Amino acid sequence: MKVAIIGGGACGLVLANVLQDNQIEYEIFEKSLVGRKILASGNGKANLANLNIFPSAYNTLFGYKLVKNYQTRLFDFFKSIHLLTKHDEEGRIYPYSESSLTVLNCLLKKQLKIVENFPVQSITVVNHKYYINNVRGPFDYIVLATGSMASFIPKKQEGFYSYLDSMHLPVQKPIPSLVGFQLDCDFKRLSGVRVKCMATLMQQDEVMYQESGEVILKADGISGICILNLSSMYARLKDKTNCFISLDLVPNLKIENVEDLGGILHPKLVEYFKNETDVLEKIHNFKFKIKNVYDFEFAQVVSGGVPIEEVNENLTLKGNPHILIGGELLDVDGICGGYNLMFAFCCGLKIGDYLCSIK
């Protein structure tokens, strides 16, 4: 048996470790550098996973169930590659070194068989064997683990999924997720201000989702971890018309005197509200219409990809058990906190289990 792994990210690297441990031949094909998103995760600290698992952490129960079934196995895998981890009070798991490079080094310890800077343009079949770009092969199984165009500059987003055309695989249109919002606002005077508040995603007058945390004001919108989670919920809406963001700038505080704001709000916010009417109401409902989300370049993940209806529970393609799909290429995305990397890692383990069971 010989396996081609398309993509040297979280899913592909875990899978390669499993295959190598079980003496199964493989090659990883990576169009740029392996582990790029792992290195960027958690602002370089690598938020690998999360102790807390709950259904709404993912856009689909498929993602939740897979991670729930493989979470303990994943933690055991980290130990097997000598990756020591720790977690914070919210359950977010990091390498003990707080360095994403430690994670990548542990994943690469076994000198994996990797072909870097090799863009895959086509996958073809000849006599029931698979060939990459008509030159590399033959392979018995193909694992598609290319991730998504999130965090790539526009030039590198072009044709990201084009190699799937040769396989006639459908792709749910990807949109940026875990990303900031562009609002119908003018925050030039407030750009760079950070405020801890309650952020609410609304459609018409209905509350869709809310979360507290630090919000970063930008010239034309907002960002921050809680805002990224709101964007994940926004991405799941089929109808995105008449959507708003409302910020309660002083949650749990009842302010009766405008003069008190000078000792509570950031000075730039005080200046912003100086000539506003109904200030005491507006600070609890600082509301703006959503124009859009920022581009893929600024997103951590995408919402979209190959629909989960295209794969079986073991991640084989329906109608072709020689093709497997894992990680962010699937239409599975989660909120902030390590959930997306955790899903990709767990996919690598699940695919590895399947291939080991049939070798």
mmCIF file of C-alpha atoms in Angstrom:
data_model
loop_
_atom_site.group_PDB
_atom_site.id
_atom_site.type_symbol
_atom_site.label_atom_id
_atom_site.label_comp_id
_atom_site.label_asym_id
_atom_site.label_seq_id
_atom_site.Cartn_x
_atom_site.Cartn_y
_atom_site.Cartn_z
ATOM 1 C CA MET A 1 0.000 0.000 0.000
ATOM 2 C CA LYS A 2 1.227 3.498 -0.848
ATOM 3 C CA VAL A 3 -0.552 6.703 0.197
ATOM 4 C CA ALA A 4 -0.320 10.242 -1.202
ATOM 5 C CA ILE A 5 -1.094 12.920 1.379
ATOM 6 C CA ILE A 6 -1.993 16.222 -0.256
ATOM 7 C CA GLY A 7 -1.187 18.920 2.284
ATOM 8 C CA GLY A 8 1.446 19.201 4.990
ATOM 9 C CA GLY A 9 -0.656 20.775 7.712
ATOM 10 C CA ALA A 10 -2.056 19.464 10.995
ATOM 11 C CA CYS A 11 -4.056 16.605 9.465
ATOM 12 C CA GLY A 12 -1.353 15.510 7.016
ATOM 13 C CA LEU A 13 1.497 15.570 9.535
ATOM 14 C CA VAL A 14 -0.376 13.553 12.177
ATOM 15 C CA LEU A 15 -1.421 11.038 9.529
ATOM 16 C CA ALA A 16 2.170 10.693 8.283
ATOM 17 C CA ASN A 17 3.334 9.937 11.824
ATOM 18 C CA VAL A 18 0.706 7.198 12.159
ATOM 19 C CA LEU A 19 1.549 5.667 8.779
ATOM 20 C CA GLN A 20 5.275 5.734 9.463
ATOM 21 C CA ASP A 21 4.777 4.016 12.816
ATOM 22 C CA ASN A 22 2.850 1.267 11.012
ATOM 23 C CA GLN A 23 5.300 0.823 8.114
ATOM 24 C CA ILE A 24 2.870 2.097 5.482
ATOM 25 C CA GLU A 25 4.482 3.872 2.520
ATOM 26 C CA TYR A 26 3.431 7.482 1.925
ATOM 27 C CA GLU A 27 4.508 10.855 0.578
ATOM 28 C CA ILE A 28 3.318 14.300 1.651
ATOM 29 C CA PHE A 29 2.907 16.895 -1.117
ATOM 30 C CA GLU A 30 2.915 20.491 0.155
ATOM 31 C CA LYS A 31 2.675 23.484 -2.144
ATOM 32 C CA SER A 32 4.568 25.807 0.200
ATOM 33 C CA LEU A 33 6.061 25.006 3.614
ATOM 34 C CA VAL A 34 4.792 22.349 6.005
ATOM 35 C CA GLY A 35 3.080 23.421 9.212
ATOM 36 C CA ARG A 36 2.553 27.049 8.186
ATOM 37 C CA LYS A 37 -0.757 27.405 10.042
ATOM 38 C CA ILE A 38 0.507 25.465 13.038
ATOM 39 C CA LEU A 39 3.306 28.016 13.376
ATOM 40 C CA ALA A 40 0.805 30.887 13.210
ATOM 41 C CA SER A 41 -1.679 29.393 15.669
ATOM 42 C CA GLY A 42 -2.274 31.191 18.945
ATOM 43 C CA ASN A 43 -0.075 34.112 17.839
ATOM 44 C CA GLY A 44 2.897 31.772 17.701
ATOM 45 C CA LYS A 45 2.018 29.951 20.944
ATOM 46 C CA ALA A 46 0.026 27.225 19.126
ATOM 47 C CA ASN A 47 -3.421 26.763 20.624
ATOM 48 C CA LEU A 48 -3.529 23.040 19.794
ATOM 49 C CA ALA A 49 -6.818 21.903 21.252
ATOM 50 C CA ASN A 50 -9.335 22.459 24.028
ATOM 51 C CA LEU A 51 -10.380 20.365 27.012
ATOM 52 C CA ASN A 52 -13.986 21.484 26.631
ATOM 53 C CA ILE A 53 -16.064 19.898 23.881
ATOM 54 C CA PHE A 54 -19.641 20.974 23.126
ATOM 55 C CA PRO A 55 -21.811 20.729 19.990
ATOM 56 C CA SER A 56 -21.996 24.448 19.152
ATOM 57 C CA ALA A 57 -18.193 24.680 19.052
ATOM 58 C CA TYR A 58 -18.541 23.406 15.471
ATOM 59 C CA ASN A 59 -20.847 24.297 12.606
ATOM 60 C CA THR A 60 -21.948 20.667 12.349
ATOM 61 C CA LEU A 61 -22.470 17.701 14.666
ATOM 62 C CA PHE A 62 -20.142 15.730 12.388
ATOM 63 C CA GLY A 63 -17.166 17.783 13.594
ATOM 64 C CA TYR A 64 -18.239 17.630 17.226
ATOM 65 C CA LYS A 65 -18.717 13.842 17.226
ATOM 66 C CA LEU A 66 -15.412 13.133 15.503
ATOM 67 C CA VAL A 67 -13.468 15.270 17.981
ATOM 68 C CA LYS A 68 -15.368 13.905 20.979
ATOM 69 C CA ASN A 69 -14.473 10.353 19.944
ATOM 70 C CA TYR A 70 -10.816 11.141 19.288
ATOM 71 C CA GLN A 71 -9.924 13.764 21.907
ATOM 72 C CA THR A 72 -8.362 11.321 24.393
ATOM 73 C CA ARG A 73 -6.537 9.569 21.580
ATOM 74 C CA LEU A 74 -5.151 12.932 20.452
ATOM 75 C CA PHE A 75 -3.768 13.704 23.903
ATOM 76 C CA ASP A 76 -2.110 10.284 23.921
ATOM 77 C CA PHE A 77 -0.626 11.050 20.504
ATOM 78 C CA PHE A 78 0.901 14.285 21.836
ATOM 79 C CA LYS A 79 2.582 12.253 24.573
ATOM 80 C CA SER A 80 3.821 9.690 22.047
ATOM 81 C CA ILE A 81 5.703 12.375 20.104
ATOM 82 C CA HIS A 82 7.052 13.808 23.397
ATOM 83 C CA LEU A 83 5.016 17.001 23.140
ATOM 84 C CA LEU A 84 4.315 18.227 26.666
ATOM 85 C CA THR A 85 1.227 20.422 26.921
ATOM 86 C CA LYS A 86 -0.582 22.583 29.445
ATOM 87 C CA HIS A 87 -3.952 24.302 29.537
ATOM 88 C CA ASP A 88 -5.277 27.635 30.743
ATOM 89 C CA GLU A 89 -8.346 28.357 32.879
ATOM 90 C CA GLU A 90 -10.605 28.239 29.800
ATOM 91 C CA GLY A 91 -9.374 24.810 28.734
ATOM 92 C CA ARG A 92 -7.219 25.986 25.833
ATOM 93 C CA ILE A 93 -4.273 23.639 25.338
ATOM 94 C CA TYR A 94 -0.792 24.919 24.440
ATOM 95 C CA PRO A 95 2.658 23.358 24.208
ATOM 96 C CA TYR A 96 4.442 23.715 27.526
ATOM 97 C CA SER A 97 7.111 25.798 25.767
ATOM 98 C CA GLU A 98 4.403 28.177 24.466
ATOM 99 C CA SER A 99 6.143 27.964 21.100
ATOM 100 C CA SER A 100 4.447 26.670 17.946
ATOM 101 C CA LEU A 101 7.879 25.714 16.614
ATOM 102 C CA THR A 102 8.081 23.088 19.382
ATOM 103 C CA VAL A 103 4.902 21.503 18.024
ATOM 104 C CA LEU A 104 6.189 21.411 14.463
ATOM 105 C CA ASN A 105 9.562 20.030 15.554
ATOM 106 C CA CYS A 106 7.857 17.206 17.478
ATOM 107 C CA LEU A 107 5.662 16.350 14.474
ATOM 108 C CA LEU A 108 8.722 16.260 12.190
ATOM 109 C CA LYS A 109 11.017 14.270 14.508
ATOM 110 C CA LYS A 110 10.622 11.080 12.480
ATOM 111 C CA GLN A 111 12.023 12.673 9.306
ATOM 112 C CA LEU A 112 8.790 12.373 7.399
ATOM 113 C CA LYS A 113 8.728 11.889 3.628
ATOM 114 C CA ILE A 114 7.772 15.367 2.442
ATOM 115 C CA VAL A 115 7.877 17.009 -0.985
ATOM 116 C CA GLU A 116 7.721 20.767 -0.345
ATOM 117 C CA ASN A 117 6.962 23.515 -2.878
ATOM 118 C CA PHE A 118 5.003 21.032 -4.983
ATOM 119 C CA PRO A 119 1.583 22.457 -5.974
ATOM 120 C CA VAL A 120 -0.857 19.683 -6.837
ATOM 121 C CA GLN A 121 -2.692 20.575 -10.033
ATOM 122 C CA SER A 122 -4.349 17.279 -10.895
ATOM 123 C CA ILE A 123 -4.987 13.773 -9.607
ATOM 124 C CA THR A 124 -5.539 11.162 -12.290
ATOM 125 C CA VAL A 125 -6.292 7.418 -12.329
ATOM 126 C CA VAL A 126 -4.540 4.876 -14.536
ATOM 127 C CA ASN A 127 -5.305 1.162 -14.088
ATOM 128 C CA HIS A 128 -6.841 1.820 -10.644
ATOM 129 C CA LYS A 129 -3.708 3.659 -9.465
ATOM 130 C CA TYR A 130 -3.424 7.363 -8.724
ATOM 131 C CA TYR A 131 -0.898 9.846 -10.108
ATOM 132 C CA ILE A 132 -0.144 13.383 -8.911
ATOM 133 C CA ASN A 133 0.299 15.915 -11.742
ATOM 134 C CA ASN A 134 0.736 12.869 -14.012
ATOM 135 C CA VAL A 135 4.329 12.458 -12.778
ATOM 136 C CA ARG A 136 4.296 11.200 -9.169
ATOM 137 C CA GLY A 137 2.921 7.776 -8.404
ATOM 138 C CA PRO A 138 1.495 5.228 -8.498
ATOM 139 C CA PHE A 139 -0.472 5.517 -5.249
ATOM 140 C CA ASP A 140 -3.188 3.248 -3.895
ATOM 141 C CA TYR A 141 -4.862 5.867 -1.709
ATOM 142 C CA ILE A 142 -5.150 9.636 -1.842
ATOM 143 C CA VAL A 143 -5.736 11.753 1.275
ATOM 144 C CA LEU A 144 -6.929 15.300 0.623
ATOM 145 C CA ALA A 145 -5.811 17.518 3.513
ATOM 146 C CA THR A 146 -4.987 20.825 1.868
ATOM 147 C CA GLY A 147 -6.758 23.042 4.367
ATOM 148 C CA SER A 148 -8.218 26.270 3.026
ATOM 149 C CA MET A 149 -7.269 29.637 1.575
ATOM 150 C CA ALA A 150 -7.633 31.326 4.990
ATOM 151 C CA SER A 151 -4.657 33.554 5.890
ATOM 152 C CA PHE A 152 -3.236 33.424 2.356
ATOM 153 C CA ILE A 153 -2.612 36.669 0.476
ATOM 154 C CA PRO A 154 -5.003 37.218 -2.473
ATOM 155 C CA LYS A 155 -2.461 36.093 -5.078
ATOM 156 C CA LYS A 156 -2.127 32.682 -3.394
ATOM 157 C CA GLN A 157 -5.889 32.279 -3.008
ATOM 158 C CA GLU A 158 -6.364 31.956 -6.769
ATOM 159 C CA GLY A 159 -7.216 28.444 -7.892
ATOM 160 C CA PHE A 160 -6.856 27.065 -4.364
ATOM 161 C CA TYR A 161 -9.418 24.315 -4.956
ATOM 162 C CA SER A 162 -8.805 23.885 -8.696
ATOM 163 C CA TYR A 163 -7.107 20.492 -8.333
ATOM 164 C CA LEU A 164 -10.431 19.123 -7.057
ATOM 165 C CA ASP A 165 -11.898 19.727 -10.527
ATOM 166 C CA SER A 166 -10.001 16.713 -11.860
ATOM 167 C CA MET A 167 -11.843 14.617 -9.263
ATOM 168 C CA HIS A 168 -15.251 16.198 -9.897
ATOM 169 C CA LEU A 169 -15.635 17.012 -6.215
ATOM 170 C CA PRO A 170 -18.162 19.689 -5.241
ATOM 171 C CA VAL A 171 -17.042 22.550 -3.000
ATOM 172 C CA GLN A 172 -19.395 24.557 -0.822
ATOM 173 C CA LYS A 173 -18.454 28.174 -1.532
ATOM 174 C CA PRO A 174 -15.922 29.177 1.137
ATOM 175 C CA ILE A 175 -16.345 32.403 3.078
ATOM 176 C CA PRO A 176 -13.970 33.853 5.688
ATOM 177 C CA SER A 177 -14.596 32.800 9.290
ATOM 178 C CA LEU A 178 -12.908 33.674 12.587
ATOM 179 C CA VAL A 179 -12.341 37.111 11.143
ATOM 180 C CA GLY A 180 -13.229 40.717 11.955
ATOM 181 C CA PHE A 181 -16.296 42.604 10.725
ATOM 182 C CA GLN A 182 -16.454 45.595 8.420
ATOM 183 C CA LEU A 183 -19.197 47.816 9.812
ATOM 184 C CA ASP A 184 -21.182 50.763 8.567
ATOM 185 C CA CYS A 185 -19.133 53.077 10.761
ATOM 186 C CA ASP A 186 -16.348 55.620 10.857
ATOM 187 C CA PHE A 187 -13.965 54.645 13.637
ATOM 188 C CA LYS A 188 -10.912 56.501 12.360
ATOM 189 C CA ARG A 189 -10.734 58.430 15.633
ATOM 190 C CA LEU A 190 -11.112 55.206 17.599
ATOM 191 C CA SER A 191 -8.735 52.992 15.625
ATOM 192 C CA GLY A 192 -6.632 50.880 17.978
ATOM 193 C CA VAL A 193 -8.867 51.330 21.023
ATOM 194 C CA ARG A 194 -9.465 48.119 22.986
ATOM 195 C CA VAL A 195 -12.502 47.732 25.187
ATOM 196 C CA LYS A 196 -13.795 44.822 27.262
ATOM 197 C CA CYS A 197 -17.498 44.539 26.570
ATOM 198 C CA MET A 198 -20.422 42.311 25.662
ATOM 199 C CA ALA A 199 -20.678 41.812 21.891
ATOM 200 C CA THR A 200 -23.954 40.689 20.332
ATOM 201 C CA LEU A 201 -24.707 39.492 16.803
ATOM 202 C CA MET A 202 -28.228 40.486 15.856
ATOM 203 C CA GLN A 203 -30.449 39.928 12.845
ATOM 204 C CA GLN A 204 -33.243 42.446 12.752
ATOM 205 C CA ASP A 205 -34.096 42.593 16.473
ATOM 206 C CA GLU A 206 -33.270 38.951 17.207
ATOM 207 C CA VAL A 207 -30.180 38.034 19.219
ATOM 208 C CA MET A 208 -28.267 35.355 17.285
ATOM 209 C CA TYR A 209 -25.198 35.032 19.515
ATOM 210 C CA GLN A 210 -23.345 37.003 22.157
ATOM 211 C CA GLU A 211 -20.042 36.752 23.932
ATOM 212 C CA SER A 212 -18.005 38.948 26.249
ATOM 213 C CA GLY A 213 -14.360 39.778 25.731
ATOM 214 C CA GLU A 214 -11.943 42.353 24.430
ATOM 215 C CA VAL A 215 -12.965 44.124 21.231
ATOM 216 C CA ILE A 216 -10.457 45.984 19.059
ATOM 217 C CA LEU A 217 -11.834 48.968 17.164
ATOM 218 C CA LYS A 218 -10.490 49.553 13.648
ATOM 219 C CA ALA A 219 -11.008 52.409 11.217
ATOM 220 C CA ASP A 220 -13.834 50.583 9.426
ATOM 221 C CA GLY A 221 -14.784 47.777 11.777
ATOM 222 C CA ILE A 222 -13.951 45.586 14.763
ATOM 223 C CA SER A 223 -11.917 42.527 15.715
ATOM 224 C CA GLY A 224 -10.919 40.552 18.825
ATOM 225 C CA ILE A 225 -11.455 36.942 19.916
ATOM 226 C CA CYS A 226 -15.114 37.346 20.859
ATOM 227 C CA ILE A 227 -15.738 39.094 17.529
ATOM 228 C CA LEU A 228 -14.071 36.225 15.662
ATOM 229 C CA ASN A 229 -16.490 33.840 17.370
ATOM 230 C CA LEU A 230 -19.401 36.051 16.335
ATOM 231 C CA SER A 231 -18.108 35.839 12.757
ATOM 232 C CA SER A 232 -18.191 32.040 13.003
ATOM 233 C CA MET A 233 -21.885 32.214 13.902
ATOM 234 C CA TYR A 234 -22.467 34.825 11.179
ATOM 235 C CA ALA A 235 -20.890 32.500 8.603
ATOM 236 C CA ARG A 236 -23.427 29.814 9.533
ATOM 237 C CA LEU A 237 -26.408 32.061 8.696
ATOM 238 C CA LYS A 238 -27.986 31.184 5.350
ATOM 239 C CA ASP A 239 -29.541 34.646 5.152
ATOM 240 C CA LYS A 240 -27.134 37.414 6.132
ATOM 241 C CA THR A 241 -29.364 40.411 5.486
ATOM 242 C CA ASN A 242 -30.093 43.010 8.165
ATOM 243 C CA CYS A 243 -27.362 41.834 10.526
ATOM 244 C CA PHE A 244 -25.909 44.097 13.205
ATOM 245 C CA ILE A 245 -23.267 44.118 15.904
ATOM 246 C CA SER A 246 -24.193 45.680 19.230
ATOM 247 C CA LEU A 247 -21.567 46.399 21.880
ATOM 248 C CA ASP A 248 -22.381 46.941 25.534
ATOM 249 C CA LEU A 249 -19.335 48.999 26.467
ATOM 250 C CA VAL A 250 -20.075 48.913 30.183
ATOM 251 C CA PRO A 251 -21.806 45.588 30.938
ATOM 252 C CA ASN A 252 -23.080 45.172 34.487
ATOM 253 C CA LEU A 253 -22.639 48.891 35.179
ATOM 254 C CA LYS A 254 -25.541 51.264 35.650
ATOM 255 C CA ILE A 255 -24.324 54.793 34.975
ATOM 256 C CA GLU A 256 -26.622 57.697 35.774
ATOM 257 C CA ASN A 257 -24.298 60.640 35.235
ATOM 258 C CA VAL A 258 -22.604 61.399 31.895
ATOM 259 C CA GLU A 259 -19.737 63.011 33.810
ATOM 260 C CA ASP A 260 -18.814 59.582 35.195
ATOM 261 C CA LEU A 261 -17.869 58.347 31.727
ATOM 262 C CA GLY A 262 -14.540 60.177 31.884
ATOM 263 C CA GLY A 263 -13.412 57.824 34.627
ATOM 264 C CA ILE A 264 -14.785 54.687 32.999
ATOM 265 C CA LEU A 265 -14.339 54.755 29.224
ATOM 266 C CA HIS A 266 -11.186 55.054 27.137
ATOM 267 C CA PRO A 267 -10.462 58.774 26.543
ATOM 268 C CA LYS A 268 -10.981 58.377 22.788
ATOM 269 C CA LEU A 269 -14.441 56.921 23.424
ATOM 270 C CA VAL A 270 -15.267 59.790 25.760
ATOM 271 C CA GLU A 271 -14.289 62.210 22.994
ATOM 272 C CA TYR A 272 -16.292 60.199 20.426
ATOM 273 C CA PHE A 273 -19.471 60.440 22.522
ATOM 274 C CA LYS A 274 -18.924 64.076 23.527
ATOM 275 C CA ASN A 275 -21.550 65.535 21.214
ATOM 276 C CA GLU A 276 -23.847 62.509 21.080
ATOM 277 C CA THR A 277 -27.338 62.494 22.521
ATOM 278 C CA ASP A 278 -28.671 59.625 24.642
ATOM 279 C CA VAL A 279 -25.099 58.649 25.512
ATOM 280 C CA LEU A 280 -26.078 56.628 28.575
ATOM 281 C CA GLU A 281 -28.256 54.409 26.366
ATOM 282 C CA LYS A 282 -25.778 54.201 23.494
ATOM 283 C CA ILE A 283 -22.921 52.926 25.619
ATOM 284 C CA HIS A 284 -25.062 49.845 26.320
ATOM 285 C CA ASN A 285 -26.114 49.497 22.665
ATOM 286 C CA PHE A 286 -23.256 50.748 20.482
ATOM 287 C CA LYS A 287 -24.885 49.330 17.353
ATOM 288 C CA PHE A 288 -23.743 49.198 13.714
ATOM 289 C CA LYS A 289 -24.889 47.357 10.616
ATOM 290 C CA ILE A 290 -22.570 44.663 9.258
ATOM 291 C CA LYS A 291 -21.283 45.505 5.778
ATOM 292 C CA ASN A 292 -19.091 42.437 5.382
ATOM 293 C CA VAL A 293 -16.338 40.428 6.999
ATOM 294 C CA TYR A 294 -12.676 41.058 6.229
ATOM 295 C CA ASP A 295 -11.026 39.078 3.439
ATOM 296 C CA PHE A 296 -9.622 35.527 3.588
ATOM 297 C CA GLU A 297 -6.157 36.998 4.137
ATOM 298 C CA PHE A 298 -7.225 38.063 7.634
ATOM 299 C CA ALA A 299 -9.298 34.968 8.476
ATOM 300 C CA GLN A 300 -8.127 32.068 10.611
ATOM 301 C CA VAL A 301 -10.373 29.532 8.846
ATOM 302 C CA VAL A 302 -13.097 29.394 6.228
ATOM 303 C CA SER A 303 -16.686 28.270 6.395
ATOM 304 C CA GLY A 304 -17.222 26.022 3.389
ATOM 305 C CA GLY A 305 -15.304 23.344 1.519
ATOM 306 C CA VAL A 306 -16.194 19.783 0.538
ATOM 307 C CA PRO A 307 -19.659 19.051 2.004
ATOM 308 C CA ILE A 308 -19.668 16.438 4.755
ATOM 309 C CA GLU A 309 -22.414 14.643 2.835
ATOM 310 C CA GLU A 310 -19.675 13.596 0.397
ATOM 311 C CA VAL A 311 -17.814 11.471 2.961
ATOM 312 C CA ASN A 312 -18.543 8.439 5.103
ATOM 313 C CA GLU A 313 -17.958 8.367 8.859
ATOM 314 C CA ASN A 314 -14.456 6.968 8.281
ATOM 315 C CA LEU A 315 -13.722 10.012 6.035
ATOM 316 C CA THR A 316 -13.618 7.978 2.817
ATOM 317 C CA LEU A 317 -15.294 9.528 -0.179
ATOM 318 C CA LYS A 318 -18.733 8.068 -0.821
ATOM 319 C CA GLY A 319 -18.443 5.850 -3.877
ATOM 320 C CA ASN A 320 -14.634 5.686 -3.697
ATOM 321 C CA PRO A 321 -12.970 4.323 -0.526
ATOM 322 C CA HIS A 322 -9.537 5.050 -2.025
ATOM 323 C CA ILE A 323 -10.048 8.809 -1.559
ATOM 324 C CA LEU A 324 -10.126 10.247 1.966
ATOM 325 C CA ILE A 325 -10.704 13.846 3.047
ATOM 326 C CA GLY A 326 -9.781 15.490 6.339
ATOM 327 C CA GLY A 327 -9.170 18.754 8.113
ATOM 328 C CA GLU A 328 -10.297 22.163 6.987
ATOM 329 C CA LEU A 329 -10.878 21.049 3.403
ATOM 330 C CA LEU A 330 -14.129 19.606 4.735
ATOM 331 C CA ASP A 331 -17.015 21.965 5.399
ATOM 332 C CA VAL A 332 -16.346 21.845 9.141
ATOM 333 C CA ASP A 333 -15.249 24.878 11.124
ATOM 334 C CA GLY A 334 -15.145 25.757 14.795
ATOM 335 C CA ILE A 335 -14.915 28.750 17.082
ATOM 336 C CA CYS A 336 -11.677 30.129 18.556
ATOM 337 C CA GLY A 337 -9.900 28.166 21.244
ATOM 338 C CA GLY A 338 -8.043 25.379 19.434
ATOM 339 C CA TYR A 339 -11.137 23.704 17.997
ATOM 340 C CA ASN A 340 -10.065 23.912 14.359
ATOM 341 C CA LEU A 341 -6.572 22.513 14.860
ATOM 342 C CA MET A 342 -8.047 19.840 17.131
ATOM 343 C CA PHE A 343 -10.458 18.760 14.391
ATOM 344 C CA ALA A 344 -7.639 18.579 11.832
ATOM 345 C CA PHE A 345 -5.382 16.572 14.180
ATOM 346 C CA CYS A 346 -8.233 14.167 14.968
ATOM 347 C CA CYS A 347 -8.971 13.699 11.258
ATOM 348 C CA GLY A 348 -5.345 12.639 10.769
ATOM 349 C CA LEU A 349 -5.723 10.023 13.502
ATOM 350 C CA LYS A 350 -9.049 8.739 12.172
ATOM 351 C CA ILE A 351 -7.764 8.398 8.607
ATOM 352 C CA GLY A 352 -4.645 6.702 9.951
ATOM 353 C CA ASP A 353 -6.768 4.211 11.873
ATOM 354 C CA TYR A 354 -8.727 3.358 8.739
ATOM 355 C CA LEU A 355 -5.666 2.870 6.541
ATOM 356 C CA CYS A 356 -3.917 0.777 9.190
ATOM 357 C CA SER A 357 -6.994 -1.431 9.488
ATOM 358 C CA ILE A 358 -6.898 -2.366 5.783
ATOM 359 C CA LYS A 359 -3.174 -2.548 5.069
#
